[in-house]
CSV table of C-alpha atoms in Angstrom, one decimal:
chain,number,residue,atom,x,y,z
A,136,GLN,CA,3.6,-12.3,-5.8
A,137,GLN,CA,1.0,-10.9,-3.8
A,138,PRO,CA,0.9,-12.2,-0.2
A,139,VAL,CA,-2.2,-13.9,1.1
A,140,GLN,CA,-3.8,-12.7,4.4
A,141,SER,CA,-6.0,-14.6,6.6
A,142,PRO,CA,-8.7,-14.3,7.9
A,143,GLN,CA,-10.5,-11.9,5.3
A,144,ALA,CA,-12.7,-10.5,7.9
A,145,VAL,CA,-13.0,-10.8,11.9
A,146,ILE,CA,-15.7,-9.0,14.1
A,147,LEU,CA,-14.5,-8.5,17.7
A,148,ARG,CA,-15.8,-7.0,20.7
A,149,GLU,CA,-13.9,-4.4,22.7
A,150,GLY,CA,-11.3,-5.8,24.9
A,151,GLU,CA,-10.8,-9.0,22.7
A,152,ASP,CA,-7.7,-10.0,20.9
A,153,ALA,CA,-7.2,-10.9,17.3
A,154,VAL,CA,-4.3,-12.2,15.1
A,155,ILE,CA,-4.0,-11.6,11.2
A,156,ASN,CA,-1.7,-13.5,9.4
A,157,CYS,CA,0.3,-12.8,6.1
A,158,SER,CA,1.9,-15.5,4.0
A,159,SER,CA,4.1,-15.2,0.9
A,160,SER,CA,5.4,-17.9,-1.6
A,161,LYS,CA,8.5,-15.7,-2.4
A,162,ALA,CA,11.7,-15.1,-0.2
A,163,LEU,CA,11.1,-12.0,2.0
A,164,TYR,CA,13.3,-9.3,2.9
A,165,SER,CA,10.8,-7.2,4.9
A,166,VAL,CA,7.1,-7.4,5.9
A,167,HIS,CA,5.2,-4.1,6.7
A,168,TRP,CA,1.7,-3.6,8.2
A,169,TYR,CA,-0.7,-0.8,7.4
A,170,ARG,CA,-4.1,-0.2,8.5
A,171,GLN,CA,-6.8,1.8,6.2
A,172,LYS,CA,-9.8,3.6,7.5
A,173,HIS,CA,-12.6,3.4,5.2
A,174,GLY,CA,-12.3,6.2,2.5
A,175,GLU,CA,-8.8,7.0,3.5
A,176,ALA,CA,-5.2,6.3,2.6
A,177,PRO,CA,-3.4,3.5,4.3
A,178,VAL,CA,-1.2,4.4,7.5
A,179,PHE,CA,1.8,2.6,8.3
A,180,LEU,CA,1.7,0.8,11.4
A,181,MET,CA,5.4,-1.1,11.5
A,182,ILE,CA,8.0,-2.8,9.6
A,183,LEU,CA,9.8,-6.0,10.3
A,184,LEU,CA,13.4,-7.0,8.5
A,185,LYS,CA,14.9,-10.4,8.2
A,186,GLY,CA,16.0,-11.6,11.5
A,187,GLY,CA,12.7,-12.8,12.9
A,188,GLU,CA,12.3,-9.9,15.2
A,189,GLN,CA,9.1,-9.1,16.8
A,190,LYS,CA,7.7,-5.4,17.2
A,191,GLY,CA,5.4,-3.7,19.2
A,192,HIS,CA,3.3,-0.5,18.7
A,193,GLU,CA,1.0,0.3,21.8
A,194,LYS,CA,-1.1,-2.8,22.0
A,195,ILE,CA,-0.3,-3.9,18.4
A,196,SER,CA,2.6,-6.2,17.6
A,197,ALA,CA,4.0,-8.3,14.9
A,198,SER,CA,6.4,-11.3,14.4
A,199,PHE,CA,8.2,-12.3,11.1
A,200,ASN,CA,9.4,-15.8,10.4
A,201,GLU,CA,11.5,-15.3,7.2
A,202,LYS,CA,12.1,-19.2,7.0
A,203,LYS,CA,8.2,-19.7,6.6
A,204,GLN,CA,7.9,-16.5,4.9
A,205,GLN,CA,5.1,-15.4,7.2
A,206,SER,CA,4.2,-12.8,9.3
A,207,SER,CA,1.4,-12.2,12.1
A,208,LEU,CA,0.0,-9.1,13.4
A,209,TYR,CA,-1.4,-9.6,17.2
A,210,LEU,CA,-3.8,-6.8,18.4
A,211,THR,CA,-4.6,-7.0,22.0
A,212,ALA,CA,-7.4,-5.8,24.1
A,213,SER,CA,-8.8,-4.2,20.9
A,214,GLN,CA,-10.4,-0.7,21.0
A,215,LEU,CA,-13.1,0.7,18.7
A,216,SER,CA,-10.2,2.8,17.1
A,217,TYR,CA,-8.5,-0.4,15.7
A,218,SER,CA,-11.4,-1.0,13.4
A,219,GLY,CA,-10.4,-0.9,9.6
A,220,THR,CA,-8.7,-2.9,6.9
A,221,TYR,CA,-5.2,-4.2,7.8
A,222,PHE,CA,-2.6,-4.9,5.0
A,223,CYS,CA,0.6,-6.5,5.0
A,224,GLY,CA,3.3,-5.6,2.4
A,225,THR,CA,6.2,-7.6,1.4
A,226,GLY,CA,9.4,-6.6,0.4
A,227,LEU,CA,11.3,-9.3,-1.7
A,228,ASN,CA,14.8,-10.4,-1.6
A,229,THR,CA,15.3,-9.1,-5.2
A,230,GLY,CA,14.4,-6.0,-6.6
A,231,ASN,CA,12.6,-2.9,-5.2
A,232,GLN,CA,9.1,-3.6,-5.2
A,233,PHE,CA,7.0,-4.5,-2.5
A,234,TYR,CA,3.6,-6.0,-2.6
A,235,PHE,CA,0.4,-5.8,-0.6
A,236,GLY,CA,-1.8,-8.3,0.6
A,237,THR,CA,-5.4,-8.9,0.0
A,238,GLY,CA,-6.3,-7.2,3.3
A,239,THR,CA,-8.2,-8.3,6.6
A,240,SER,CA,-11.4,-6.2,7.6
A,241,LEU,CA,-11.4,-5.8,11.3
A,242,THR,CA,-14.6,-4.4,13.1
A,243,VAL,CA,-14.5,-3.8,16.7
A,244,ILE,CA,-17.9,-3.5,18.4
A,245,PRO,CA,-18.8,-2.2,21.8
B,198,ASN,CA,4.5,19.4,6.0
B,199,ALA,CA,2.1,18.6,3.1
B,200,GLY,CA,3.7,15.0,2.5
B,201,VAL,CA,2.4,13.3,-0.6
B,202,THR,CA,-0.3,15.4,-2.7
B,203,GLN,CA,-2.5,13.8,-5.1
B,204,THR,CA,-4.7,15.5,-7.8
B,205,PRO,CA,-7.5,15.3,-8.6
B,206,LYS,CA,-9.2,13.8,-5.9
B,207,PHE,CA,-12.0,12.5,-8.2
B,208,ARG,CA,-12.5,12.3,-11.9
B,209,ILE,CA,-14.8,10.9,-14.3
B,210,LEU,CA,-13.5,9.8,-17.8
B,211,LYS,CA,-15.3,8.5,-21.0
B,212,ILE,CA,-14.0,5.4,-22.6
B,213,GLY,CA,-10.9,6.3,-24.7
B,214,GLN,CA,-10.0,9.6,-23.1
B,215,SER,CA,-6.6,10.2,-21.6
B,216,MET,CA,-5.7,11.8,-18.5
B,217,THR,CA,-2.5,12.5,-16.0
B,218,LEU,CA,-2.8,11.8,-12.3
B,219,GLN,CA,-0.4,14.1,-10.4
B,220,CYS,CA,1.8,13.3,-7.4
B,221,THR,CA,4.0,15.4,-5.6
B,222,GLN,CA,5.9,14.9,-2.5
B,223,ASP,CA,8.0,17.3,-0.4
B,224,MET,CA,9.9,15.0,1.9
B,225,ASN,CA,12.8,14.5,-0.5
B,226,HIS,CA,12.1,10.7,-0.8
B,227,ASN,CA,13.7,8.8,-3.6
B,228,TYR,CA,11.3,5.8,-3.9
B,229,MET,CA,7.7,6.7,-5.4
B,230,TYR,CA,4.9,4.2,-6.1
B,231,TRP,CA,1.7,4.0,-7.7
B,232,TYR,CA,-0.9,1.8,-6.7
B,233,ARG,CA,-4.4,0.8,-7.6
B,234,GLN,CA,-7.5,-0.4,-5.2
B,235,ASP,CA,-10.4,-1.9,-6.6
B,236,PRO,CA,-13.4,-2.2,-4.3
B,237,GLY,CA,-12.7,-4.5,-1.3
B,238,MET,CA,-9.3,-5.3,-2.8
B,239,GLY,CA,-5.7,-4.7,-1.8
B,240,LEU,CA,-3.4,-2.5,-3.4
B,241,LYS,CA,-2.0,-3.5,-6.8
B,242,LEU,CA,1.6,-2.0,-7.7
B,243,ILE,CA,1.3,-0.2,-11.2
B,244,TYR,CA,4.8,1.5,-11.5
B,245,TYR,CA,7.5,2.4,-9.3
B,246,SER,CA,10.6,4.8,-9.3
B,247,VAL,CA,13.7,4.7,-7.2
B,248,GLY,CA,14.8,8.2,-8.3
B,249,ALA,CA,14.7,10.7,-10.9
B,250,GLY,CA,14.9,9.3,-14.3
B,251,ILE,CA,14.3,5.6,-13.3
B,252,THR,CA,11.1,4.0,-13.5
B,253,ASP,CA,10.0,0.4,-13.6
B,254,LYS,CA,6.9,-1.8,-14.1
B,255,GLY,CA,5.1,-3.5,-11.3
B,256,GLU,CA,2.2,-6.0,-11.3
B,257,VAL,CA,-0.2,-4.2,-13.6
B,258,PRO,CA,1.4,-1.6,-15.7
B,259,ASN,CA,-0.7,-2.2,-18.9
B,260,GLY,CA,-2.5,0.9,-19.9
B,261,TYR,CA,-0.5,3.2,-17.8
B,262,ASN,CA,2.8,5.3,-18.3
B,263,VAL,CA,4.8,7.1,-15.7
B,264,SER,CA,7.8,9.5,-15.6
B,265,ARG,CA,10.1,10.9,-13.1
B,266,SER,CA,11.9,14.1,-14.1
B,267,THR,CA,12.3,15.4,-10.8
B,268,THR,CA,12.5,13.9,-7.2
B,269,GLU,CA,9.3,15.5,-6.1
B,270,ASP,CA,7.0,14.6,-9.1
B,271,PHE,CA,5.8,11.2,-10.2
B,272,PRO,CA,2.7,11.8,-12.6
B,273,LEU,CA,0.7,8.6,-14.0
B,274,ARG,CA,-0.5,8.8,-17.5
B,275,LEU,CA,-3.6,6.8,-18.6
B,276,GLU,CA,-4.0,6.4,-22.3
B,277,LEU,CA,-7.1,5.3,-23.9
B,278,ALA,CA,-9.2,4.8,-20.9
B,279,ALA,CA,-11.2,1.8,-20.0
B,280,PRO,CA,-13.8,0.7,-17.8
B,281,SER,CA,-11.4,-1.8,-16.4
B,282,GLN,CA,-9.4,1.1,-15.0
B,283,THR,CA,-12.1,2.5,-12.8
B,284,SER,CA,-10.3,2.4,-9.3
B,285,VAL,CA,-8.9,4.2,-6.5
B,286,TYR,CA,-5.4,5.3,-7.3
B,287,PHE,CA,-2.7,5.9,-4.4
B,288,CYS,CA,0.5,7.3,-4.8
B,289,ALA,CA,3.2,6.7,-1.9
B,290,SER,CA,6.8,7.7,-1.4
B,291,SER,CA,9.5,6.5,0.9
B,292,TRP,CA,13.2,7.1,1.8
B,293,TRP,CA,14.5,3.8,0.7
B,294,GLU,CA,13.6,0.2,0.4
B,295,PRO,CA,12.1,-1.5,2.4
B,296,PRO,CA,10.3,1.6,3.2
B,297,GLU,CA,7.8,3.1,5.7
B,298,ALA,CA,5.6,4.4,3.0
B,299,PHE,CA,3.7,7.7,3.0
B,300,PHE,CA,0.6,7.7,1.0
B,301,GLY,CA,-1.3,10.5,-0.7
B,302,GLN,CA,-5.2,10.7,-0.2
B,303,GLY,CA,-6.0,8.9,-3.4
B,304,THR,CA,-7.7,9.8,-6.6
B,305,ARG,CA,-11.0,8.1,-7.5
B,306,LEU,CA,-11.2,7.5,-11.1
B,307,THR,CA,-14.3,6.3,-12.8
B,308,VAL,CA,-14.5,5.5,-16.5
B,309,VAL,CA,-17.9,5.4,-18.5
């Protein structure tokens, strides 16, 4: 039930863009995105609910395609502070559980 | 606000020992979760609770137990610790499902 993320790792130069994908084999009710810095707890970025909406948060936005059970996180004009591991979390149509993906390591270099 | 507080931050256990990881939240959240995170891996759900007196298993519940006697507290009990339980444990809470989850700072557990 764990969603699959791609790519596993990406290295960017400051100012470049990146896309992180999250895919589930189960019908989704919600998708959540978190960022975790090394040695710290995950921090919530945004949540998307059924309805295919797109959300934005500064230069980070995300989309949710419930038919394809996929979500994508878009990072534009990346900054050094964007470095970390990004996790998607998926809430299923049934039950109260939500599961985290395997993570995407993002490194932004000067 | 303190948010979600986990104790201890670090612990070394010997094989076969038991311990309780404490988790307390002061946000009056109904939902609470325990995750484990192995090196370089994502978070795996161990147990969760949707309110006081109600708990349920997640993906990897074997070797663990939980209780939820109050809204604030959600302790995780490890019985007969094994090396496979070496991990970082995160507690999280949220208002409802689907949640914006708030995480504690984690407990780094090593079983030797």
